[in-house]
Amino acid sequence: MSNIFKTDVAIIGAGPVGLFAVFELGLYDMRAALIDVLPMVGGQCSELYPEKPIYDIPALPSVTGQELTDRLMEQIKPFNPQFFLDQSADRLEKTADDLWQITTSDNNIIQAKVLVIATGGGLFSPKKPALDNIEAYENQSVFYAVKNVDQFKDKNLVIAGGGDSALDWALYFVPLAKQVTLVHHRDGFKAAPDSVNKMKELVASGQMNFEVASLDAIQGTAPQLTAIEVTNKVSGEKKLIPADFLLPFYGLTMKAGPIGSFGIQMENNLIPVDTEKFETNIPSIFSIGDINNYAGKQKLILSGFHEAALMAKGAFSYVYPDKKFRFQYTTSSTGLQKKLGVDA
Ligand SMILES: Cc1cc2nc3c(=O)[nH]c(=O)nc-3n(C[C@H](O)[C@H](O)[C@H](O)COP(=O)(O)OP(=O)(O)OC[C@H]3O[C@@H](n4cnc5c(N)ncnc54)[C@H](O)[C@@H]3O)c2cc1C
């Protein structure tokens, strides 16, 4: 038996932009439910860079991906959104009484007057090295993202890759880990030149190791690895690098996922929207954040926040067709302050 949950606005994607949309909708009395395939909220911020500082959120000179997510959760608390986590939005239909009906992979059914697509980079999964039985070590001694830096302190780390993530984390862990070895298949990098120079200085001074090599095999007893076998790309020499953890950073593959079959117009896996309301080609379906596209679009969190505010104004006309949208400031509206629970 499926559970049916009714709300005003269903938001697919609980990344930073989907979360902030709850706030903007809540100010104007629209209840929201969020669906996310990940077991936690925060999208790219909490999945890909929870411990990295972001420097371009207005008025927050530095905030990590996880802190930003936590702050957004605090900000939307007064509106008590319903979360459907760890399940993807798989099917979209229209009910007889003109509601959008979303069925999730856990067979939950969410019905809403308005649908917001905030699926960002889509369903993302890490590109993995082709190593036998790597799955048996994943999330124990092989990690594709750093979520808890403490577990790597005083350990032997093998970091693989040549992009910004590999270099940034290698540099980050040099003072903390017992030993850091960067493994990349060539002596050329996609990472920022400044990071590459810093890495080379640390290698020259003996503070970290760098191998121009391919990863061949994991040694250990699953789920705990003990060493990584590599082959030097220049000499062909095989080598065993003692390791407690392997951190491969080979980038991500992003897929639009099931929303590609919802009938919403898409171009190059992005959803074209107008810039007045961020509505799609289907009335009452809106799209905000990294998944949408329009002239001048920048995939920035602050752009998504702006889009969420204008989307809420557009959504209001569907949720309350007989009411006029009345713009208000949170600083001066006692009505809004009451909703936020901060009325004096
Ligand atoms: C390493 C890195 C550093 C960055 N640094 C910055 C920075 O400094 N400043 C900045 O402004 N931006 C930065 N960004 C970009 C920023 O993270 C994105 O712009 C932002 O996350 C977009 O938010 P979003 O909510 O639109 O999408 P996302 O964060 O991608 O969240 C979308 C959510 O939708 C979910 N989802 C997708 N499809 C489905 C489905 N069918 N069903 C259910 N759930 C689904 C996903 O699981 C995900 O949780 C950075 C990105 C990366 C990768």
mmCIF file of C-alpha atoms in Angstrom, residues 129-131 158-162 181-189 199 209-217 228-241 246 248 250:
data_model
loop_
_atom_site.group_PDB
_atom_site.id
_atom_site.type_symbol
_atom_site.label_atom_id
_atom_site.label_comp_id
_atom_site.label_asym_id
_atom_site.label_seq_id
_atom_site.Cartn_x
_atom_site.Cartn_y
_atom_site.Cartn_z
ATOM 1 C CA PRO A 129 38.855 3.261 -10.631
ATOM 2 C CA ALA A 130 38.689 -0.128 -12.344
ATOM 3 C CA LEU A 131 39.961 -2.173 -9.382
ATOM 4 C CA VAL A 158 46.630 7.205 -1.140
ATOM 5 C CA ILE A 159 44.840 9.968 -3.044
ATOM 6 C CA ALA A 160 44.243 9.322 -6.746
ATOM 7 C CA GLY A 161 43.490 11.868 -9.458
ATOM 8 C CA GLY A 162 44.812 15.057 -11.006
ATOM 9 C CA THR A 181 50.780 9.696 -1.571
ATOM 10 C CA LEU A 182 49.228 11.295 -4.634
ATOM 11 C CA VAL A 183 48.872 8.905 -7.579
ATOM 12 C CA HIS A 184 48.114 10.300 -11.044
ATOM 13 C CA HIS A 185 48.572 8.607 -14.394
ATOM 14 C CA ARG A 186 50.591 11.506 -15.848
ATOM 15 C CA ASP A 187 52.764 14.403 -14.706
ATOM 16 C CA GLY A 188 50.197 16.963 -15.872
ATOM 17 C CA PHE A 189 47.171 18.192 -13.947
ATOM 18 C CA MET A 199 52.196 19.909 -4.171
ATOM 19 C CA ASN A 209 54.873 11.477 -2.159
ATOM 20 C CA PHE A 210 53.835 11.662 -5.769
ATOM 21 C CA GLU A 211 53.673 8.668 -8.118
ATOM 22 C CA VAL A 212 53.097 8.969 -11.869
ATOM 23 C CA ALA A 213 51.393 5.609 -11.932
ATOM 24 C CA SER A 214 48.249 3.624 -12.596
ATOM 25 C CA LEU A 215 46.309 1.899 -9.831
ATOM 26 C CA ASP A 216 46.505 -1.875 -10.314
ATOM 27 C CA ALA A 217 44.974 -3.572 -7.278
ATOM 28 C CA ILE A 228 47.673 -0.238 -3.082
ATOM 29 C CA GLU A 229 49.571 -1.820 -5.975
ATOM 30 C CA VAL A 230 50.600 0.627 -8.681
ATOM 31 C CA THR A 231 52.668 0.552 -11.876
ATOM 32 C CA ASN A 232 54.966 3.467 -12.627
ATOM 33 C CA LYS A 233 53.952 4.940 -16.001
ATOM 34 C CA VAL A 234 57.531 5.849 -16.974
ATOM 35 C CA SER A 235 59.669 2.937 -15.732
ATOM 36 C CA GLY A 236 56.981 0.236 -15.763
ATOM 37 C CA GLU A 237 58.121 -0.679 -12.247
ATOM 38 C CA LYS A 238 55.498 -2.173 -9.922
ATOM 39 C CA LYS A 239 55.234 -0.837 -6.392
ATOM 40 C CA LEU A 240 53.241 -1.458 -3.229
ATOM 41 C CA ILE A 241 52.140 1.655 -1.323
ATOM 42 C CA LEU A 246 42.271 5.080 -0.784
ATOM 43 C CA PRO A 248 39.986 8.307 -5.645
ATOM 44 C CA TYR A 250 38.127 10.963 -10.693
#
